[in-house]
Coordinates of C-alpha atoms in Angstrom, one line a residue:
M1 CA -9.0 -29.8 9.6
S2 CA -8.3 -27.2 6.6
R3 CA -8.1 -23.6 8.1
R4 CA -10.6 -21.2 5.6
V5 CA -10.3 -18.7 5.1
C6 CA -12.2 -16.0 4.1
V7 CA -11.2 -13.2 1.4
I8 CA -12.6 -10.0 0.4
G9 CA -12.5 -8.3 -3.3
G10 CA -11.4 -10.4 -6.6
G11 CA -9.5 -8.1 -7.6
S12 CA -4.9 -7.7 -8.1
S13 CA -4.5 -7.8 -4.8
G14 CA -7.9 -11.4 -3.8
L15 CA -6.2 -12.9 -6.5
T16 CA -3.3 -13.0 -5.4
S17 CA -4.8 -14.1 -1.6
I18 CA -6.5 -16.4 -3.3
K19 CA -3.6 -18.2 -4.6
C20 CA -1.4 -18.2 -1.4
C21 CA -4.7 -19.7 0.9
L22 CA -3.7 -22.3 -1.2
D23 CA -0.4 -22.7 -1.4
E24 CA -0.6 -23.1 2.3
G25 CA -3.3 -26.0 2.3
L26 CA -5.6 -23.5 3.6
E27 CA -8.3 -23.1 2.4
P28 CA -9.9 -20.1 1.1
T29 CA -13.4 -18.5 -0.2
C30 CA -13.7 -14.8 -2.1
F31 CA -16.3 -13.1 -2.1
E32 CA -16.9 -10.6 -5.2
S33 CA -19.3 -7.7 -5.1
S34 CA -19.2 -7.8 -9.0
D35 CA -19.3 -10.6 -11.1
D36 CA -15.8 -10.2 -12.8
I37 CA -12.6 -10.8 -11.0
G38 CA -9.6 -7.5 -11.4
G39 CA -11.0 -4.8 -9.8
L40 CA -10.0 -1.6 -9.9
W41 CA -8.2 -2.5 -13.2
R42 CA -12.5 -3.9 -15.1
F43 CA -13.3 -0.7 -17.1
K44 CA -16.4 -0.2 -17.2
E45 CA -18.7 2.5 -18.7
N46 CA -21.0 3.7 -15.7
P47 CA -19.4 3.6 -12.6
E48 CA -20.9 1.3 -9.2
A49 CA -21.1 1.9 -6.5
D50 CA -18.6 1.0 -3.6
R51 CA -16.6 0.0 -5.9
A52 CA -13.5 1.0 -8.0
S53 CA -13.3 3.1 -12.1
I54 CA -11.6 4.4 -13.8
Y55 CA -11.3 6.2 -17.0
H56 CA -10.6 4.2 -21.1
S57 CA -7.2 5.2 -21.7
V58 CA -6.1 3.8 -18.9
I59 CA -1.7 2.2 -19.1
I60 CA -0.2 1.1 -15.3
N61 CA 2.6 3.4 -14.8
T62 CA 4.8 0.5 -13.4
S63 CA 5.7 -1.4 -16.1
K64 CA 5.5 -5.2 -16.9
E65 CA 8.8 -6.7 -15.1
M66 CA 7.9 -4.9 -12.2
M67 CA 4.3 -4.6 -11.5
C68 CA 3.5 -9.0 -12.7
F69 CA 3.5 -11.5 -10.1
S70 CA 6.5 -12.6 -8.6
D71 CA 6.1 -16.7 -10.0
F72 CA 3.9 -15.5 -12.5
P73 CA 5.6 -13.4 -16.0
I74 CA 3.9 -11.2 -18.6
P75 CA 4.6 -13.2 -21.2
A76 CA 7.1 -11.4 -23.2
H77 CA 4.9 -9.5 -25.9
F78 CA 3.4 -7.9 -23.6
P79 CA 4.2 -3.9 -23.7
N80 CA 5.6 -2.7 -21.6
Y81 CA 2.8 -1.0 -19.9
M82 CA 0.1 -1.9 -20.9
H83 CA -3.3 -0.9 -21.0
N84 CA -6.1 -1.8 -18.4
S85 CA -7.1 -4.6 -20.9
L86 CA -4.0 -6.0 -21.2
I87 CA -3.5 -5.8 -17.5
M88 CA -7.4 -8.1 -17.2
D89 CA -5.8 -10.4 -19.8
Y90 CA -3.0 -10.8 -17.5
F91 CA -5.0 -11.4 -14.7
R92 CA -7.4 -14.0 -16.5
M93 CA -3.9 -15.6 -17.3
Y94 CA -3.0 -15.9 -14.0
A95 CA -6.4 -17.0 -12.4
E96 CA -6.2 -19.3 -14.9
H97 CA -3.0 -20.8 -14.6
F98 CA -3.7 -20.7 -11.4
Q99 CA -7.3 -22.0 -11.0
L100 CA -8.4 -19.5 -8.9
T101 CA -11.3 -18.3 -10.0
K102 CA -13.5 -21.6 -8.7
H103 CA -12.4 -19.7 -5.2
I104 CA -14.2 -16.8 -6.2
R105 CA -18.0 -16.2 -5.3
F106 CA -19.5 -13.1 -7.5
Q107 CA -21.9 -11.2 -7.0
I108 CA -21.7 -11.8 -3.4
R109 CA -21.4 -7.9 -0.9
V110 CA -20.2 -8.8 2.1
L111 CA -22.3 -6.8 4.9
Q112 CA -20.0 -7.2 8.7
V113 CA -17.1 -9.5 9.8
K114 CA -17.3 -9.9 13.1
P115 CA -14.8 -12.3 16.0
R116 CA -16.7 -15.1 17.6
P117 CA -17.6 -14.8 21.0
D118 CA -15.2 -17.5 21.7
F119 CA -12.7 -15.2 19.2
S120 CA -10.0 -15.1 22.4
R121 CA -9.8 -19.3 21.8
S122 CA -10.8 -19.4 18.7
G123 CA -9.4 -16.6 16.3
Q124 CA -12.6 -17.5 14.4
W125 CA -14.7 -15.0 12.4
D126 CA -18.9 -14.7 11.8
V127 CA -18.9 -13.3 8.6
E128 CA -22.6 -12.3 7.2
T129 CA -23.1 -11.7 2.8
E130 CA -26.2 -10.9 1.1
N131 CA -25.9 -12.1 -2.7
K132 CA -27.6 -9.9 -6.1
K133 CA -31.5 -11.2 -5.0
G134 CA -31.0 -9.5 -1.6
E135 CA -30.4 -13.1 0.6
K136 CA -28.3 -13.5 3.8
E137 CA -26.0 -16.1 4.7
K138 CA -23.5 -16.6 7.7
H139 CA -20.6 -18.4 7.0
I140 CA -17.2 -18.8 9.4
F141 CA -14.4 -18.6 8.8
D142 CA -10.4 -19.4 10.7
A143 CA -8.1 -15.9 8.8
V144 CA -10.8 -12.9 7.3
M145 CA -7.9 -11.4 4.5
I146 CA -9.2 -8.5 3.4
C147 CA -8.9 -7.1 -0.5
I148 CA -10.7 -4.1 -1.0
G149 CA -8.3 -1.4 -1.7
H150 CA -7.6 2.0 -1.6
H151 CA -9.9 4.0 -4.8
C152 CA -13.2 3.2 -3.4
H153 CA -15.0 6.1 -2.2
P154 CA -13.1 9.3 -3.7
N155 CA -12.8 12.6 -1.7
L156 CA -14.6 15.2 -2.9
P157 CA -13.4 18.3 -0.3
L158 CA -16.3 21.2 -2.1
H159 CA -16.0 22.9 1.7
D160 CA -12.8 23.4 -0.2
F161 CA -14.1 25.1 -2.8
P162 CA -16.8 28.1 -2.2
G163 CA -18.6 28.3 -4.6
I164 CA -19.3 25.2 -5.8
D165 CA -22.6 25.0 -5.0
K166 CA -23.8 27.7 -7.3
F167 CA -21.5 26.7 -10.3
K168 CA -23.3 27.2 -13.3
G169 CA -21.2 24.1 -15.3
Q170 CA -20.1 20.9 -14.5
Y171 CA -18.3 19.2 -11.9
F172 CA -17.8 15.3 -10.9
H173 CA -14.3 13.1 -9.4
S174 CA -11.8 12.4 -11.6
R175 CA -13.7 8.3 -10.6
D176 CA -17.0 9.9 -13.6
Y177 CA -14.4 10.7 -16.3
K178 CA -14.4 7.7 -18.7
T179 CA -14.3 9.9 -22.4
A180 CA -12.7 13.7 -23.6
E181 CA -14.7 13.4 -26.6
E182 CA -17.8 15.2 -25.1
W183 CA -15.7 17.6 -23.9
R184 CA -14.5 18.8 -27.1
G185 CA -14.1 22.6 -27.5
K186 CA -14.8 23.3 -23.5
R187 CA -13.2 25.0 -20.9
V188 CA -12.2 22.7 -17.9
V189 CA -10.0 23.3 -14.6
V190 CA -8.2 19.6 -13.1
I191 CA -8.2 19.9 -10.3
G192 CA -5.2 17.6 -8.5
I193 CA -1.9 17.1 -10.8
G194 CA -1.6 13.2 -9.4
N195 CA -1.2 10.9 -11.4
S196 CA -5.2 10.5 -12.5
G197 CA -5.2 14.9 -12.5
G198 CA -2.7 14.3 -14.9
D199 CA -3.8 12.3 -16.8
I200 CA -6.9 12.8 -17.4
A201 CA -5.7 17.3 -18.2
V202 CA -3.8 15.8 -21.0
E203 CA -5.4 13.7 -22.9
L204 CA -9.0 16.5 -22.6
S205 CA -5.8 18.7 -23.7
R206 CA -6.2 17.2 -27.5
V207 CA -9.6 18.1 -28.0
T208 CA -10.6 21.2 -25.7
K209 CA -10.2 24.4 -25.5
Q210 CA -8.3 24.8 -23.0
V211 CA -7.3 23.1 -19.5
F212 CA -6.1 24.4 -16.7
L213 CA -4.5 22.5 -13.9
S214 CA -4.9 23.4 -10.3
T215 CA -2.4 22.7 -7.9
R216 CA -1.8 24.2 -4.6
R217 CA 2.1 22.7 -3.9
G218 CA 3.0 21.9 -7.6
A219 CA 4.8 18.4 -8.5
W220 CA 7.3 16.9 -9.4
I221 CA 6.8 14.8 -12.5
L222 CA 8.9 11.1 -13.9
N223 CA 8.6 9.9 -17.3
R224 CA 7.1 6.3 -18.8
V225 CA 10.3 6.2 -20.3
G226 CA 14.1 6.6 -18.8
Q227 CA 17.4 6.7 -20.0
Q228 CA 17.8 5.7 -23.6
G229 CA 14.4 5.0 -23.9
V230 CA 14.6 2.2 -21.4
P231 CA 11.1 2.1 -18.3
M232 CA 11.9 4.5 -16.0
D233 CA 11.2 2.4 -13.1
F234 CA 13.9 -0.7 -14.0
Q235 CA 16.2 2.9 -13.4
L236 CA 14.1 4.1 -10.0
N237 CA 14.0 0.6 -8.8
R238 CA 17.5 -0.6 -7.6
R239 CA 19.8 -2.4 -5.1
V240 CA 22.5 -0.8 -5.9
L241 CA 21.0 2.7 -6.1
K242 CA 19.4 2.5 -3.4
M243 CA 22.3 1.9 -1.2
A244 CA 23.9 4.7 -2.3
Q245 CA 20.4 7.1 -0.5
S246 CA 20.9 5.3 2.8
V247 CA 24.4 6.4 3.2
L248 CA 24.5 10.2 1.3
P249 CA 22.3 12.8 2.6
F250 CA 18.9 13.5 1.9
G251 CA 19.7 17.3 0.6
L252 CA 22.6 15.5 -1.5
V253 CA 19.5 12.8 -2.9
C254 CA 17.4 14.9 -4.2
R255 CA 19.5 17.9 -5.4
L256 CA 21.2 15.4 -7.7
G257 CA 17.5 13.7 -8.7
E258 CA 16.3 17.2 -9.1
N259 CA 19.4 18.7 -11.5
K260 CA 18.6 14.9 -13.0
I261 CA 14.5 15.5 -13.8
N262 CA 15.0 19.0 -14.8
Q263 CA 17.4 18.3 -17.4
R264 CA 13.5 17.4 -19.2
F265 CA 12.7 20.2 -18.9
N266 CA 13.0 22.4 -15.5
H267 CA 9.8 21.8 -13.3
S268 CA 10.3 26.1 -12.2
L269 CA 9.7 27.4 -15.2
Y270 CA 6.6 25.1 -16.3
S271 CA 4.7 26.2 -13.0
L272 CA 5.1 22.7 -11.5
Q273 CA 8.1 23.3 -8.5
P274 CA 6.7 22.2 -5.7
K275 CA 8.0 23.3 -2.2
H276 CA 8.6 19.2 -1.2
R277 CA 12.0 17.7 -1.9
L278 CA 12.0 14.8 -4.8
F279 CA 12.0 12.6 -2.7
S280 CA 10.0 13.9 -0.2
Q281 CA 6.5 12.4 -1.7
H282 CA 4.7 10.7 -4.6
P283 CA 6.0 12.1 -7.5
T284 CA 3.3 12.1 -11.2
V285 CA 4.4 10.3 -13.3
N286 CA 3.2 11.7 -17.0
D287 CA 4.8 11.9 -20.5
E288 CA 3.2 14.5 -22.0
L289 CA 2.3 16.7 -19.5
P290 CA 5.3 19.4 -20.2
N291 CA 4.5 18.8 -24.1
R292 CA 1.1 20.4 -23.4
I293 CA 2.5 23.2 -20.8
L294 CA 4.9 23.2 -24.1
S295 CA 1.8 24.2 -26.1
G296 CA -0.5 26.4 -24.4
T297 CA -2.5 23.4 -24.2
V298 CA -2.6 23.5 -20.4
Q299 CA -2.2 26.1 -19.0
V300 CA -0.6 25.1 -14.6
K301 CA -2.8 27.5 -12.3
P302 CA -2.6 27.6 -8.6
N303 CA -5.5 27.0 -6.0
I304 CA -9.0 28.1 -7.2
R305 CA -9.9 30.4 -4.2
R306 CA -13.5 30.6 -5.5
L307 CA -16.4 29.9 -8.9
Q308 CA -18.7 32.3 -8.8
G309 CA -21.4 32.0 -11.8
S310 CA -19.4 30.3 -14.7
S311 CA -16.0 31.9 -13.7
I312 CA -13.9 31.2 -10.8
E313 CA -10.4 33.1 -9.5
F314 CA -7.3 31.4 -8.4
D315 CA -5.7 32.4 -5.6
D316 CA -2.9 34.5 -7.5
G317 CA -6.0 36.8 -8.4
T318 CA -6.1 36.7 -12.1
V319 CA -9.7 35.0 -13.1
E320 CA -10.8 32.2 -15.9
D321 CA -15.2 32.6 -16.9
N322 CA -17.3 30.4 -20.0
I323 CA -15.6 27.4 -17.7
D324 CA -17.5 24.8 -19.3
L325 CA -17.0 22.0 -16.7
V326 CA -15.0 20.7 -13.3
V327 CA -12.7 17.9 -13.0
F328 CA -11.7 17.3 -8.6
A329 CA -9.3 14.4 -9.3
T330 CA -8.4 14.0 -6.0
G331 CA -8.0 11.6 -4.4
Y332 CA -9.9 9.1 -2.8
N333 CA -10.2 7.4 1.2
F334 CA -10.7 3.9 2.8
S335 CA -12.3 2.4 5.2
F336 CA -13.7 -0.8 6.8
P337 CA -17.9 -0.5 6.8
F338 CA -17.8 -4.7 7.1
L339 CA -16.3 -4.2 10.5
P340 CA -17.3 -3.0 14.5
S341 CA -16.2 0.2 14.2
N342 CA -14.2 0.5 17.1
M343 CA -12.0 -2.5 15.3
L344 CA -10.4 -0.6 12.6
P345 CA -11.1 2.3 13.0
V346 CA -9.4 5.6 10.2
S347 CA -9.0 8.7 10.8
G348 CA -7.3 11.0 9.3
N349 CA -7.5 7.5 6.2
K350 CA -5.1 6.7 8.8
A351 CA -5.8 3.6 10.6
N352 CA -3.2 1.5 13.4
L353 CA -2.4 -1.7 11.6
Y354 CA 0.6 -3.3 11.6
K355 CA 3.4 -3.2 9.1
Y356 CA 0.0 -1.5 7.1
M357 CA -1.2 -5.4 7.3
F358 CA -2.5 -6.8 10.5
P359 CA -5.0 -5.1 13.4
P360 CA -2.1 -4.9 16.8
G361 CA -5.5 -5.5 19.5
L362 CA -5.9 -8.2 18.7
E363 CA -5.8 -11.2 20.4
R364 CA -5.5 -13.4 17.6
P365 CA -3.8 -12.7 14.2
T366 CA -6.4 -14.1 12.5
L367 CA -7.4 -10.7 10.3
V368 CA -5.2 -8.9 8.0
V369 CA -5.4 -6.1 5.1
I370 CA -3.7 -6.3 2.1
G371 CA -3.1 -3.7 -0.3
L372 CA -3.2 -1.3 1.7
V373 CA -0.1 1.0 0.8
Q374 CA 0.6 2.9 -2.2
P375 CA 4.3 2.2 -3.1
L376 CA 6.7 4.0 -5.0
G377 CA 6.2 0.9 -7.1
A378 CA 4.1 -1.6 -8.7
I379 CA 0.7 -2.3 -5.8
M380 CA 0.7 -6.2 -7.1
P381 CA 3.9 -7.8 -5.9
I382 CA 3.6 -5.6 -2.5
S383 CA 0.2 -6.8 -2.2
E384 CA 2.0 -10.6 -3.3
M385 CA 4.2 -10.8 -0.5
Q386 CA 1.7 -9.5 1.8
A387 CA -1.1 -12.2 1.6
R388 CA 2.8 -15.0 1.5
W389 CA 3.4 -13.5 4.9
A390 CA -0.1 -13.7 6.2
T391 CA -1.3 -16.9 5.9
R392 CA 1.4 -18.2 7.3
V393 CA 0.5 -16.4 9.8
F394 CA -2.5 -18.3 10.1
K395 CA -1.4 -21.4 9.1
G396 CA 0.9 -21.1 13.0
T397 CA 4.4 -20.8 10.4
S398 CA 5.5 -17.7 10.9
L399 CA 6.3 -17.4 14.3
L400 CA 8.8 -13.9 14.2
F401 CA 5.6 -12.7 14.2
Y402 CA 4.3 -13.0 17.5
Q403 CA 7.4 -12.6 19.2
T404 CA 7.5 -8.5 17.1
L405 CA 4.3 -7.9 17.5
G406 CA 4.5 -8.3 20.9
E407 CA 7.2 -6.7 21.6
K408 CA 6.1 -3.4 19.6
K409 CA 2.4 -3.1 18.7
N410 CA 1.8 -0.4 17.9
S411 CA 4.9 -0.6 15.5
R412 CA 4.5 1.2 11.5
P413 CA 7.0 0.9 8.7
P414 CA 8.5 4.3 8.2
L415 CA 6.8 6.3 5.6
L416 CA 8.2 7.8 2.7
H417 CA 10.2 10.1 4.6
T418 CA 7.4 11.1 6.2
Q419 CA 8.7 13.5 8.6
R420 CA 9.7 16.1 5.4
C421 CA 6.7 16.3 3.9
I422 CA 4.2 19.3 4.4
Q423 CA 1.0 18.7 4.3
C424 CA 0.7 14.8 2.8
S425 CA -2.1 14.1 0.8
P426 CA -4.4 11.3 2.1
S427 CA -2.6 8.9 -0.5
H428 CA 1.0 9.7 1.6
T429 CA -0.7 8.5 4.5
I430 CA -0.2 4.5 3.5
Q431 CA 3.0 5.7 1.1
V432 CA 5.5 3.5 2.0
E433 CA 9.6 3.1 -0.1
Y434 CA 9.6 -0.2 -2.5
I435 CA 12.7 -2.4 -1.6
D436 CA 12.3 -1.0 2.3
Y437 CA 8.4 -2.4 2.0
M438 CA 9.3 -5.8 0.4
D439 CA 12.6 -6.2 1.6
Q440 CA 10.8 -6.0 5.8
I441 CA 8.2 -8.6 5.0
A442 CA 9.9 -10.3 3.4
Y443 CA 12.4 -11.3 5.9
Q444 CA 8.6 -11.9 7.9
V445 CA 8.3 -14.9 5.2
G446 CA 12.9 -15.5 4.6
A447 CA 12.3 -14.8 0.8
R448 CA 14.7 -11.5 1.4
P449 CA 17.6 -12.6 -1.1
S450 CA 20.3 -12.2 0.6
L451 CA 23.1 -10.3 -1.0
L452 CA 25.8 -13.2 0.3
G453 CA 24.8 -16.1 -0.2
L454 CA 24.4 -15.3 -4.2
F455 CA 27.8 -13.1 -4.6
L456 CA 28.8 -16.7 -2.9
R457 CA 26.5 -18.7 -4.7
D458 CA 25.8 -18.1 -8.4
P459 CA 28.1 -14.6 -9.2
G460 CA 26.3 -13.8 -12.4
V461 CA 22.8 -13.2 -10.2
W462 CA 23.8 -11.6 -8.0
L463 CA 24.9 -8.8 -10.0
C464 CA 21.2 -8.9 -11.6
V465 CA 20.1 -8.4 -8.4
L466 CA 22.3 -5.9 -7.6
L467 CA 22.4 -3.5 -10.4
G468 CA 19.4 -3.9 -12.0
P469 CA 15.4 -4.1 -11.5
C470 CA 14.4 -4.9 -7.8
T471 CA 11.6 -7.7 -9.9
P472 CA 9.7 -9.3 -7.9
Y473 CA 11.5 -12.5 -9.5
Q474 CA 14.2 -11.9 -6.7
Y475 CA 12.5 -12.9 -3.8
R476 CA 11.1 -16.0 -5.1
L477 CA 15.2 -17.8 -5.1
R478 CA 15.1 -18.4 -1.4
G479 CA 12.9 -19.8 1.5
P480 CA 9.2 -20.7 2.2
G481 CA 7.2 -20.5 -1.8
Q482 CA 10.9 -20.9 -3.3
W483 CA 11.2 -20.9 -7.3
D484 CA 12.5 -22.8 -10.5
G485 CA 11.8 -20.8 -12.6
A486 CA 13.2 -17.1 -10.8
R487 CA 17.1 -17.9 -11.8
Q488 CA 16.4 -17.9 -15.4
A489 CA 13.9 -15.2 -15.2
I490 CA 15.6 -11.9 -13.3
L491 CA 18.6 -13.2 -16.2
T492 CA 15.6 -12.5 -18.8
T493 CA 14.2 -9.3 -17.6
W494 CA 15.7 -7.3 -20.4
D495 CA 15.3 -10.1 -22.7
R496 CA 11.2 -9.9 -22.9
M497 CA 12.3 -6.0 -22.1
A498 CA 13.5 -5.4 -25.1
G499 CA 11.3 -7.9 -27.3
A500 CA 8.2 -6.0 -26.7
L501 CA 9.9 -3.0 -28.6
K502 CA 11.6 -4.8 -31.3
T503 CA 8.3 -5.4 -33.9
R504 CA 10.0 -4.8 -36.9
P505 CA 12.7 -6.9 -38.2
S506 CA 15.7 -4.6 -38.9
D507 CA 19.1 -5.6 -40.5
I508 CA 21.9 -2.9 -39.8
P509 CA 23.9 -4.2 -36.9
E510 CA 23.2 -2.9 -33.0
P511 CA 26.2 -0.9 -31.8
K512 CA 28.6 -2.5 -29.4
Q513 CA 28.1 -3.2 -26.1
S514 CA 29.9 -1.5 -23.3
S515 CA 33.3 -2.9 -23.1
L516 CA 34.2 -5.5 -20.7
L517 CA 36.4 -3.1 -19.0
L518 CA 34.1 -0.8 -17.5
T519 CA 31.4 -3.8 -17.3
L520 CA 34.2 -5.0 -14.9
T521 CA 34.7 -1.5 -13.5
V522 CA 30.4 -1.9 -12.9
G523 CA 31.2 -4.3 -10.5
A524 CA 33.5 -3.9 -8.9
A525 CA 32.0 -0.6 -7.8
A526 CA 29.1 -1.7 -7.7
L527 CA 30.9 -5.1 -5.5
A528 CA 32.3 -2.7 -2.8
L529 CA 29.3 -1.7 -2.0
G530 CA 27.7 -4.8 -1.2
Y531 CA 31.2 -5.5 0.1
Y532 CA 30.1 -2.6 2.4
W533 CA 26.4 -3.5 3.5
N534 CA 28.3 -7.2 4.7
I535 CA 31.2 -6.4 6.1
H536 CA 29.8 -6.0 9.7
N537 CA 26.9 -8.6 9.9
H538 CA 29.8 -11.4 8.0
P539 CA 33.6 -10.9 8.1
S540 CA 34.0 -14.2 6.4
L541 CA 33.2 -11.7 3.2
L542 CA 37.2 -10.7 2.9
I543 CA 38.0 -14.2 1.9
A544 CA 35.1 -14.2 -0.9
L545 CA 37.2 -11.4 -2.9
D546 CA 40.1 -13.3 -3.6
P547 CA 39.0 -11.8 -6.6
T548 CA 40.3 -15.8 -8.9
T549 CA 36.9 -16.9 -6.7
W550 CA 35.1 -14.9 -8.2
Q551 CA 35.9 -13.7 -11.2
D552 CA 36.0 -16.9 -13.9
K553 CA 32.3 -17.3 -13.0
I554 CA 30.8 -14.3 -13.3
K555 CA 32.0 -13.1 -16.1
P556 CA 29.8 -15.4 -18.9
Y557 CA 27.1 -12.7 -16.7
L558 CA 28.6 -9.6 -17.8
P559 CA 27.0 -9.0 -21.6
V560 CA 23.3 -9.8 -19.6
L561 CA 23.3 -6.7 -17.7
W562 CA 23.8 -3.9 -21.3

């Protein structure tokens, strides 16, 4: 008999969880409280209680090649950084292609999830739901996947802002912000310099009289457009860069990165210089903020000391009068209200989850949280990888899980340099390194790419995997869930990136590509890093380094990289 799996939530994590259940021969039933798929990325004019909500202009901060599901590339003609409406189009394509929607029950809210009396033997769960008419229903499932995200419950720390209760203007959380037009000619303060705070400050500054951006610690600002117009995450999320970072001192790596981004604009000059180092906390992605600061339409301010009437005093003693609006871009809290309070308690926005997924105290690993991470990268591939592992655990084919769990019941993967992170915000409690975390989970699945194996078997793809962006397709090259199209998807990544930009025919010849000599030099450097990475465990690599065995194989693929 097929194992029945309850999937809670029909957003990006829920959709890929349904698909992974089907891949493993499980029987998923997804309960979605709204009337459509999409979760966070579905724009609605009026925010709904206990649901994520975005503003009209939201564009994703990760490029399409880095955010797509690993066996379903985003169409080549879609822009590299997509508006939320196009992300919804992609989700609908994904759901239709894999026939996921028929497994979703819409407008059904999950009220309660609790282990059955015989849980220690069966691992089963009692799930109670309620439809839009208020009718309740009880179900029995063999496993539960929680896919509700972490952008549902706004963090609104009003107690930290004396005088807010008597403020004469309006205030609300960034979750309730939709468009800028109604604030034309007003004076606005935005609190928080994360991605939402930066975006909202920039958008408001186009129509308001003045925007003040208040931040306690400052932030490092990255932009979507990298060198030569290539998406920035193509350059940041690369295995060769990760290898270099792992052997160089942390301070040196940060200094190199800080010097690089300060070449665009000096963060100290723009009053944005943070106390933390570049790789200690999640940076803010914003292309326009420096321009708005330079033009004076956005002024950067320290933390707010107090509010008095319609005036706001900042920690530096400056006072701004006639403030019409305060936007709290202060992040979110997460919780699991349908679970027993002692099963998965959340304190300080922290939950004890093995690999950010499994509650370690359960006798049977049949409950999992999907997508409760904040990576420096896209969440969609991570949710997919988590779901691939979880469904194999449910099926009983991922036996390594039991060994690892028995050895380290309270083990958690390290946060992004948490030991160097001072006064972490709520989102930093679930922050992970993208490549490290993907590799950890892929190892459990048996899908982590083997650099040595690729070098010996397919040197062209090896170079792309080592030097190019760490795209999700890399995790479909081998093991369970292997996809025949993964190799071609990797080799054509740059074509799809460039294809979306070539919207005007041109008879001007493109500049000549880098010389073969330069390409070979870079390839040799990468080979040395790969050698260093693998030699201790794979002495046979010495034999493979004979140039006559690989030079002819590698040469046809080199132009693909440049």
